[in-house]
Short mmCIF file of C-alpha atoms and ligand atoms in Angstrom, two decimals:
data_model
loop_
_atom_site.label_atom_id
_atom_site.label_comp_id
_atom_site.label_asym_id
_atom_site.label_seq_id
_atom_site.Cartn_x
_atom_site.Cartn_y
_atom_site.Cartn_z
CA MET A 1 -24.20 11.84 13.94
CA THR A 2 -24.74 10.42 10.50
CA SER A 3 -22.27 10.77 7.48
CA SER A 4 -25.02 12.75 5.57
CA VAL A 5 -24.49 15.53 8.18
CA TYR A 6 -21.03 16.29 6.49
CA SER A 7 -20.21 17.62 3.14
CA ALA A 8 -16.97 16.04 1.25
CA ALA A 9 -14.93 16.78 -1.62
CA VAL A 10 -13.20 14.06 -3.65
CA VAL A 11 -10.34 15.29 -5.89
CA GLY A 12 -8.91 12.89 -8.21
CA LEU A 13 -11.30 10.57 -9.99
CA GLY A 14 -9.24 7.75 -11.08
CA PRO A 15 -10.55 4.01 -10.21
CA MET A 16 -9.91 4.66 -6.51
CA GLY A 17 -11.27 8.28 -6.14
CA ALA A 18 -14.24 7.54 -8.19
CA ALA A 19 -14.69 4.26 -5.72
CA ILE A 20 -14.83 6.47 -2.93
CA ALA A 21 -17.06 9.15 -4.32
CA ARG A 22 -19.53 6.50 -5.03
CA ALA A 23 -19.39 5.15 -1.57
CA PHE A 24 -20.10 8.80 -0.05
CA LEU A 25 -22.89 9.32 -2.55
CA GLY A 26 -24.33 5.92 -1.52
CA ALA A 27 -24.33 6.81 2.07
CA GLY A 28 -25.82 10.12 1.43
CA VAL A 29 -22.65 12.30 2.02
CA ASP A 30 -23.10 15.70 0.29
CA THR A 31 -20.31 15.24 -2.27
CA THR A 32 -18.54 17.45 -4.39
CA VAL A 33 -16.20 15.98 -7.35
CA TRP A 34 -13.24 17.70 -9.21
CA ASN A 35 -10.89 15.92 -11.66
CA ARG A 36 -8.57 17.06 -13.91
CA THR A 37 -10.10 15.43 -16.81
CA ARG A 38 -13.53 16.38 -16.34
CA ALA A 39 -15.52 13.77 -18.00
CA LYS A 40 -14.53 11.66 -15.18
CA ALA A 41 -16.36 14.00 -12.82
CA GLU A 42 -19.33 14.34 -14.74
CA ALA A 43 -19.88 10.73 -14.96
CA LEU A 44 -20.77 10.95 -11.01
CA ALA A 45 -23.34 13.72 -11.44
CA ALA A 46 -26.10 10.96 -12.34
CA ARG A 47 -25.27 9.44 -8.88
CA GLY A 48 -25.90 12.98 -7.40
CA ALA A 49 -22.19 14.47 -6.94
CA ARG A 50 -21.92 18.04 -7.38
CA VAL A 51 -19.32 18.77 -10.11
CA ALA A 52 -17.32 21.50 -9.01
CA ALA A 53 -16.36 24.50 -11.69
CA ASP A 54 -12.91 24.54 -10.13
CA LEU A 55 -10.78 23.44 -7.45
CA PRO A 56 -11.61 26.49 -5.18
CA ALA A 57 -15.27 25.75 -5.73
CA ALA A 58 -14.53 22.13 -4.96
CA VAL A 59 -12.78 22.87 -1.77
CA GLY A 60 -14.85 25.80 -0.63
CA GLN A 61 -17.95 23.38 -0.65
CA ALA A 62 -16.45 20.79 1.84
CA ASP A 63 -15.91 20.33 5.60
CA VAL A 64 -13.77 17.64 4.27
CA VAL A 65 -11.54 17.23 1.19
CA VAL A 66 -10.15 13.70 0.30
CA THR A 67 -7.59 13.65 -2.46
CA VAL A 68 -7.00 10.61 -4.31
CA LEU A 69 -4.41 11.52 -6.89
CA ARG A 70 -1.67 9.49 -8.40
CA ASP A 71 1.26 10.30 -5.97
CA HIS A 72 2.53 13.11 -3.82
CA ALA A 73 3.87 15.30 -6.45
CA ALA A 74 0.31 15.75 -7.85
CA THR A 75 -1.00 16.26 -4.45
CA ARG A 76 1.14 18.79 -3.56
CA ARG A 77 0.53 20.78 -6.78
CA PHE A 78 -3.00 20.56 -6.24
CA LEU A 79 -2.73 21.73 -2.55
CA GLU A 80 -0.73 24.59 -3.83
CA THR A 81 -3.80 26.00 -5.86
CA VAL A 82 -5.94 26.09 -2.86
CA PRO A 83 -6.46 29.98 -1.91
CA SER A 84 -5.20 30.53 1.60
CA ASP A 85 -8.72 31.52 3.03
CA LEU A 86 -9.74 28.14 2.01
CA ARG A 87 -7.03 26.18 3.90
CA ALA A 88 -8.29 27.03 7.45
CA GLY A 89 -11.40 25.46 8.71
CA ARG A 90 -11.71 22.40 6.86
CA ALA A 91 -9.59 18.71 6.68
CA PHE A 92 -7.58 17.58 3.90
CA VAL A 93 -7.24 13.90 3.85
CA VAL A 94 -4.48 12.55 1.23
CA LEU A 95 -4.79 9.13 0.07
CA ALA A 96 -2.08 8.74 -2.60
CA SER A 97 0.63 6.30 -2.00
CA ALA A 98 4.42 7.43 -1.18
CA THR A 99 7.49 6.44 0.63
CA PRO A 100 7.57 7.31 4.42
CA ALA A 101 10.03 10.03 3.78
CA GLU A 102 7.85 11.49 1.09
CA ALA A 103 4.74 11.44 3.59
CA ARG A 104 6.67 13.00 6.23
CA ARG A 105 7.79 15.86 3.99
CA THR A 106 4.46 16.29 2.75
CA GLN A 107 3.04 16.84 6.17
CA GLU A 108 5.75 19.33 6.95
CA TRP A 109 5.13 21.09 3.74
CA ALA A 110 1.37 21.23 4.55
CA THR A 111 1.43 22.35 7.77
CA GLU A 112 3.78 25.24 6.98
CA ARG A 113 1.16 26.35 4.59
CA GLY A 114 -1.70 26.23 6.79
CA PHE A 115 -3.36 22.75 6.24
CA ALA A 116 -4.86 20.67 8.56
CA LEU A 117 -3.71 17.38 6.92
CA LEU A 118 -4.05 13.65 7.57
CA GLN A 119 -2.56 10.94 5.46
CA GLY A 120 -3.80 7.72 4.70
CA ALA A 121 -2.75 4.34 2.61
CA ILE A 122 -5.50 2.55 1.17
CA MET A 123 -4.70 -1.06 1.37
CA VAL A 124 -7.51 -2.80 -0.68
CA PRO A 125 -8.40 -3.09 -4.49
CA GLU A 126 -11.04 -0.66 -5.54
CA PRO A 127 -13.83 -3.07 -5.80
CA LEU A 128 -13.68 -3.35 -1.94
CA ILE A 129 -14.03 0.27 -1.14
CA GLY A 130 -17.23 0.96 0.84
CA THR A 131 -17.44 -2.84 1.66
CA ASP A 132 -16.72 -4.18 5.48
CA ASP A 133 -13.68 -5.41 4.17
CA ALA A 134 -12.15 -1.98 3.07
CA LEU A 135 -9.00 -1.00 5.08
CA VAL A 136 -7.17 2.18 5.14
CA LEU A 137 -4.36 2.94 7.40
CA TYR A 138 -3.88 6.37 8.98
CA SER A 139 -1.06 8.07 10.60
CA GLY A 140 -0.15 11.55 11.75
CA GLU A 141 -2.84 13.84 13.30
CA GLN A 142 -5.22 11.60 15.20
CA ARG A 143 -7.50 14.28 16.08
CA LEU A 144 -8.41 14.84 12.36
CA LEU A 145 -9.31 11.02 11.97
CA ASP A 146 -11.29 11.05 15.22
CA ARG A 147 -13.37 14.08 13.82
CA TRP A 148 -13.92 12.68 10.33
CA ARG A 149 -14.29 9.15 11.28
CA PRO A 150 -18.11 9.21 10.29
CA VAL A 151 -17.23 10.02 6.62
CA LEU A 152 -13.92 8.24 6.13
CA GLU A 153 -15.29 5.15 7.75
CA VAL A 154 -18.03 5.01 4.62
CA ALA A 155 -14.94 4.40 2.14
CA ALA A 156 -13.37 1.95 4.52
CA PRO A 157 -14.93 0.78 7.77
CA ARG A 158 -11.68 -0.48 8.91
CA SER A 159 -9.92 2.97 9.15
CA VAL A 160 -6.94 2.31 11.71
CA PHE A 161 -4.86 4.65 13.24
CA LEU A 162 -1.00 3.56 13.66
CA GLY A 163 0.35 6.61 15.52
CA PRO A 164 1.71 10.06 15.22
CA ASP A 165 4.44 9.60 12.68
CA PRO A 166 3.04 11.21 9.48
CA GLY A 167 5.35 8.36 7.58
CA SER A 168 3.88 5.40 9.43
CA ALA A 169 0.91 4.56 7.19
CA ALA A 170 3.26 4.87 3.94
CA LEU A 171 5.47 2.51 5.91
CA HIS A 172 3.16 0.04 6.41
CA ASP A 173 1.84 0.28 3.02
CA THR A 174 4.92 -0.26 1.27
CA ALA A 175 5.92 -3.28 3.58
CA MET A 176 2.51 -4.91 2.98
CA ALA A 177 2.69 -4.36 -0.59
CA GLN A 178 5.98 -5.93 -0.68
CA VAL A 179 4.70 -9.09 0.94
CA PHE A 180 1.82 -9.21 -1.54
CA PHE A 181 3.88 -8.50 -4.69
CA ALA A 182 6.66 -10.85 -3.46
CA ALA A 183 4.03 -13.56 -2.90
CA MET A 184 2.38 -12.98 -6.37
CA THR A 185 5.69 -13.31 -8.33
CA ALA A 186 6.63 -16.44 -6.42
CA PHE A 187 3.25 -17.95 -7.47
CA LEU A 188 3.75 -16.88 -11.19
CA HIS A 189 7.48 -18.01 -11.22
CA SER A 190 6.29 -21.31 -9.98
CA ALA A 191 3.26 -21.33 -12.62
CA ALA A 192 5.81 -20.57 -15.26
CA MET A 193 7.80 -23.79 -14.29
CA ALA A 194 4.79 -25.93 -13.85
CA THR A 195 3.15 -24.81 -17.27
CA ALA A 196 6.61 -25.25 -18.95
CA GLN A 197 6.65 -28.83 -17.92
CA GLY A 198 2.74 -29.67 -18.90
CA LEU A 199 0.85 -28.70 -15.57
CA THR A 200 -1.81 -25.99 -15.82
CA ALA A 201 -1.44 -23.12 -13.19
CA THR A 202 -5.07 -24.35 -11.96
CA GLU A 203 -3.66 -27.84 -11.66
CA PHE A 204 -0.58 -26.53 -9.53
CA LEU A 205 -2.83 -23.78 -7.58
CA PRO A 206 -3.75 -26.34 -4.67
CA TRP A 207 -0.14 -27.17 -4.01
CA ALA A 208 0.69 -23.61 -3.84
CA ARG A 209 -2.02 -23.09 -1.25
CA GLU A 210 -0.19 -26.01 0.86
CA SER A 211 2.87 -23.89 0.68
CA LEU A 212 0.83 -20.59 1.43
CA ALA A 213 -0.55 -22.54 4.42
CA LEU A 214 2.86 -22.99 6.11
CA LEU A 215 3.37 -19.19 5.99
CA PRO A 216 1.53 -17.80 8.87
CA ASP A 217 3.45 -20.02 11.38
CA ALA A 218 6.60 -19.33 9.30
CA PHE A 219 6.19 -15.65 9.50
CA ALA A 220 5.69 -15.54 13.60
CA GLN A 221 8.92 -17.62 13.74
CA LEU A 222 10.80 -15.14 11.61
CA ALA A 223 9.45 -12.03 13.34
CA ALA A 224 10.26 -13.53 16.89
CA ASP A 225 13.74 -14.33 15.59
CA VAL A 226 14.34 -10.89 13.81
CA ASP A 227 13.32 -9.13 16.84
CA ALA A 228 15.29 -11.37 19.27
CA GLY A 229 18.50 -11.30 16.71
CA THR A 230 18.79 -15.04 17.19
CA TYR A 231 18.52 -17.45 14.32
CA ASP A 232 18.50 -20.87 15.94
CA GLY A 233 18.67 -23.35 12.97
CA ALA A 234 18.27 -26.45 15.05
CA GLU A 235 14.91 -27.55 13.09
CA ASP A 236 16.13 -26.08 9.67
CA ASN A 237 19.43 -24.57 8.66
CA LEU A 238 20.62 -22.56 5.63
CA LEU A 239 22.98 -25.25 4.35
CA MET A 240 19.81 -27.46 3.66
CA GLU A 241 18.00 -24.67 2.54
CA LEU A 242 20.63 -23.68 -0.04
CA SER A 243 20.59 -27.19 -1.37
CA GLY A 244 16.79 -26.85 -1.85
CA LEU A 245 17.22 -23.44 -3.61
CA GLU A 246 19.83 -24.80 -6.02
CA HIS A 247 16.88 -27.35 -6.99
CA ILE A 248 14.54 -24.28 -7.74
CA HIS A 249 17.17 -22.56 -9.90
CA ALA A 250 18.02 -25.65 -11.69
CA THR A 251 14.34 -26.82 -12.49
CA SER A 252 13.99 -22.88 -13.75
CA VAL A 253 16.81 -23.78 -16.10
CA GLU A 254 15.05 -27.29 -17.33
CA ALA A 255 11.84 -25.22 -17.86
CA GLY A 256 13.68 -22.19 -19.76
CA VAL A 257 12.05 -19.61 -17.50
CA ASP A 258 13.33 -16.42 -15.88
CA LEU A 259 16.10 -17.00 -13.56
CA ARG A 260 16.32 -13.65 -11.44
CA LEU A 261 14.00 -15.04 -8.70
CA PRO A 262 15.44 -18.34 -7.90
CA ALA A 263 18.82 -16.84 -8.49
CA LEU A 264 18.15 -14.22 -5.92
CA LEU A 265 16.92 -16.41 -3.14
CA ARG A 266 20.07 -18.74 -3.84
CA ASP A 267 22.17 -15.68 -3.67
CA LEU A 268 20.77 -14.43 -0.34
CA ALA A 269 21.27 -18.09 1.34
CA ARG A 270 24.65 -18.41 -0.26
CA ARG A 271 25.86 -14.97 1.26
CA ALA A 272 24.71 -16.14 4.81
CA VAL A 273 26.57 -19.36 4.28
CA ASP A 274 29.60 -17.77 3.17
CA ALA A 275 29.62 -15.50 6.08
CA GLY A 276 29.76 -18.75 7.96
CA HIS A 277 25.79 -18.97 9.28
CA GLY A 278 24.93 -22.30 7.42
CA ALA A 279 23.98 -23.85 10.59
CA ASP A 280 21.51 -20.84 11.12
CA SER A 281 17.74 -20.70 10.09
CA TRP A 282 16.43 -18.73 7.26
CA SER A 283 15.79 -15.70 9.62
CA ARG A 284 19.54 -15.12 9.32
CA VAL A 285 18.84 -13.69 5.77
CA VAL A 286 17.67 -10.56 7.37
CA GLU A 287 21.14 -9.52 8.26
CA VAL A 288 22.38 -10.24 4.67
CA LEU A 289 19.19 -7.63 3.64
CA ARG A 290 20.13 -5.28 6.08
CA ALA A 291 23.72 -5.05 4.64
CA GLY A 292 22.52 -3.46 1.52
CA SER A 293 22.97 -4.28 -2.05
CA PRO A 294 26.25 -3.85 -3.65
CA THR A 295 24.57 -3.72 -7.17
CA VAL A 296 21.31 -2.31 -7.10
N1 NAP B 301 -6.77 1.66 -7.65
C1 NAP B 301 -6.48 0.80 -6.63
O1 NAP B 301 -6.93 -0.29 -6.74
C2 NAP B 301 -5.66 1.45 -5.70
C3 NAP B 301 -5.21 0.55 -4.36
C4 NAP B 301 -4.44 1.36 -3.31
C5 NAP B 301 -3.95 2.35 -3.61
N2 NAP B 301 -4.35 3.03 -4.55
C6 NAP B 301 -3.92 4.46 -4.65
O2 NAP B 301 -4.87 5.39 -4.99
C7 NAP B 301 -4.08 6.36 -5.82
C8 NAP B 301 -5.00 6.91 -6.85
O3 NAP B 301 -4.86 5.47 -7.47
P1 NAP B 301 -6.02 5.35 -8.86
O4 NAP B 301 -6.21 3.90 -9.02
O5 NAP B 301 -7.31 5.96 -8.55
O6 NAP B 301 -5.49 5.80 -10.20
P2 NAP B 301 -4.32 6.86 -10.46
O7 NAP B 301 -4.13 6.39 -11.96
O8 NAP B 301 -3.10 6.34 -9.93
O9 NAP B 301 -4.91 8.23 -10.14
C9 NAP B 301 -5.49 8.88 -11.19
C10 NAP B 301 -6.00 10.38 -10.58
O10 NAP B 301 -4.83 11.10 -10.53
C11 NAP B 301 -4.99 12.14 -11.42
N3 NAP B 301 -3.65 12.88 -11.74
C12 NAP B 301 -2.59 12.18 -12.08
N4 NAP B 301 -1.65 13.04 -12.19
C13 NAP B 301 -2.06 14.34 -12.07
C14 NAP B 301 -1.60 15.57 -12.13
N5 NAP B 301 -0.33 15.69 -12.30
N6 NAP B 301 -2.38 16.66 -11.78
C15 NAP B 301 -3.81 16.44 -11.37
N7 NAP B 301 -4.25 15.11 -11.36
C16 NAP B 301 -3.42 13.98 -11.65
C17 NAP B 301 -5.71 11.67 -12.55
O11 NAP B 301 -6.26 12.72 -13.25
P3 NAP B 301 -6.63 12.45 -14.76
O12 NAP B 301 -7.92 11.55 -14.55
O13 NAP B 301 -6.98 13.55 -15.42
O14 NAP B 301 -5.74 11.52 -15.26
C18 NAP B 301 -6.73 10.65 -11.48
O15 NAP B 301 -7.89 11.37 -10.84
C19 NAP B 301 -2.76 6.07 -6.28
O16 NAP B 301 -1.89 6.56 -5.24
C20 NAP B 301 -2.67 4.60 -5.85
O17 NAP B 301 -1.66 4.00 -5.47
C21 NAP B 301 -5.02 2.60 -5.67
#
């Protein structure tokens, strides 16, 4: 069965919702669009979108309603406006980002109100939507993903189901985003240090990539240590690493750049060392992180 057999509504036409609507339209999915700011919906009419007069009209014309609003608060406000008789008989797919707990609350809230709701987390930037690289993680109601896969895979061929916990997609989303933003910020910090001392960021880039190339194997070792609860420092240990982190901090001082990131890394290592774990590997830092922060 091809995707054009189905009718979809896309509610929320920010950069991401508009990209999803364009992917649907490009694949011949019968698509109705609605957006709070109507001009963004009308911009899609030239591509063949049906612009709904109001929200009930958008929902009423669709087998599957994909909501791509800013957050879950806006999503719940939208769902509240869907008349009861339009809630049954169609699927609602929520793609706004959230915390795991909020995703679970939204699932419970929606189920109590008669919605068949599937939640997903979009893991790629807007330009990748509709390409083979597009990845959306889903969790919760597997039957809904199975049923609507032909449509949802138009936007994201890599539509992956993670399990029945409706918070799982959000957990993976936030955990993956943390890896991404922490790495990007580390690069920017290094770029600030390098440019303060005469290098360009582009000159430094290949050397940053040398560090990056070490990370896949490093992550695998960290994951094994965290799961085993053992932090063998035979090859590298926290006392040695603390000394290196002091150098990063001091270089940042010399460069006159923001000290928060190197101070954070140094503090994490120091806490583990002060607790008597100087001979352990960097993976021991997970125990410092698990202990929670006394200041934030
Ligand atoms: N953009 C990306 O690359 C990307 C990547 C991964 C995940 N995401 C996720 O996708 C979701 C949408 O992101 P986005 O980039 O498209 O833009 P966005 O700016 O977060 O979302 C804008 C959409 O939400 C609507 N909206 C916001 N508050 C509303 C409210 N109170 N009532 C009704 N509508 C409301 C906006 O309507 P108006 O047009 O009227 O303001 C617009 O349609 C977010 O949860 C984001 O985290 C985005």
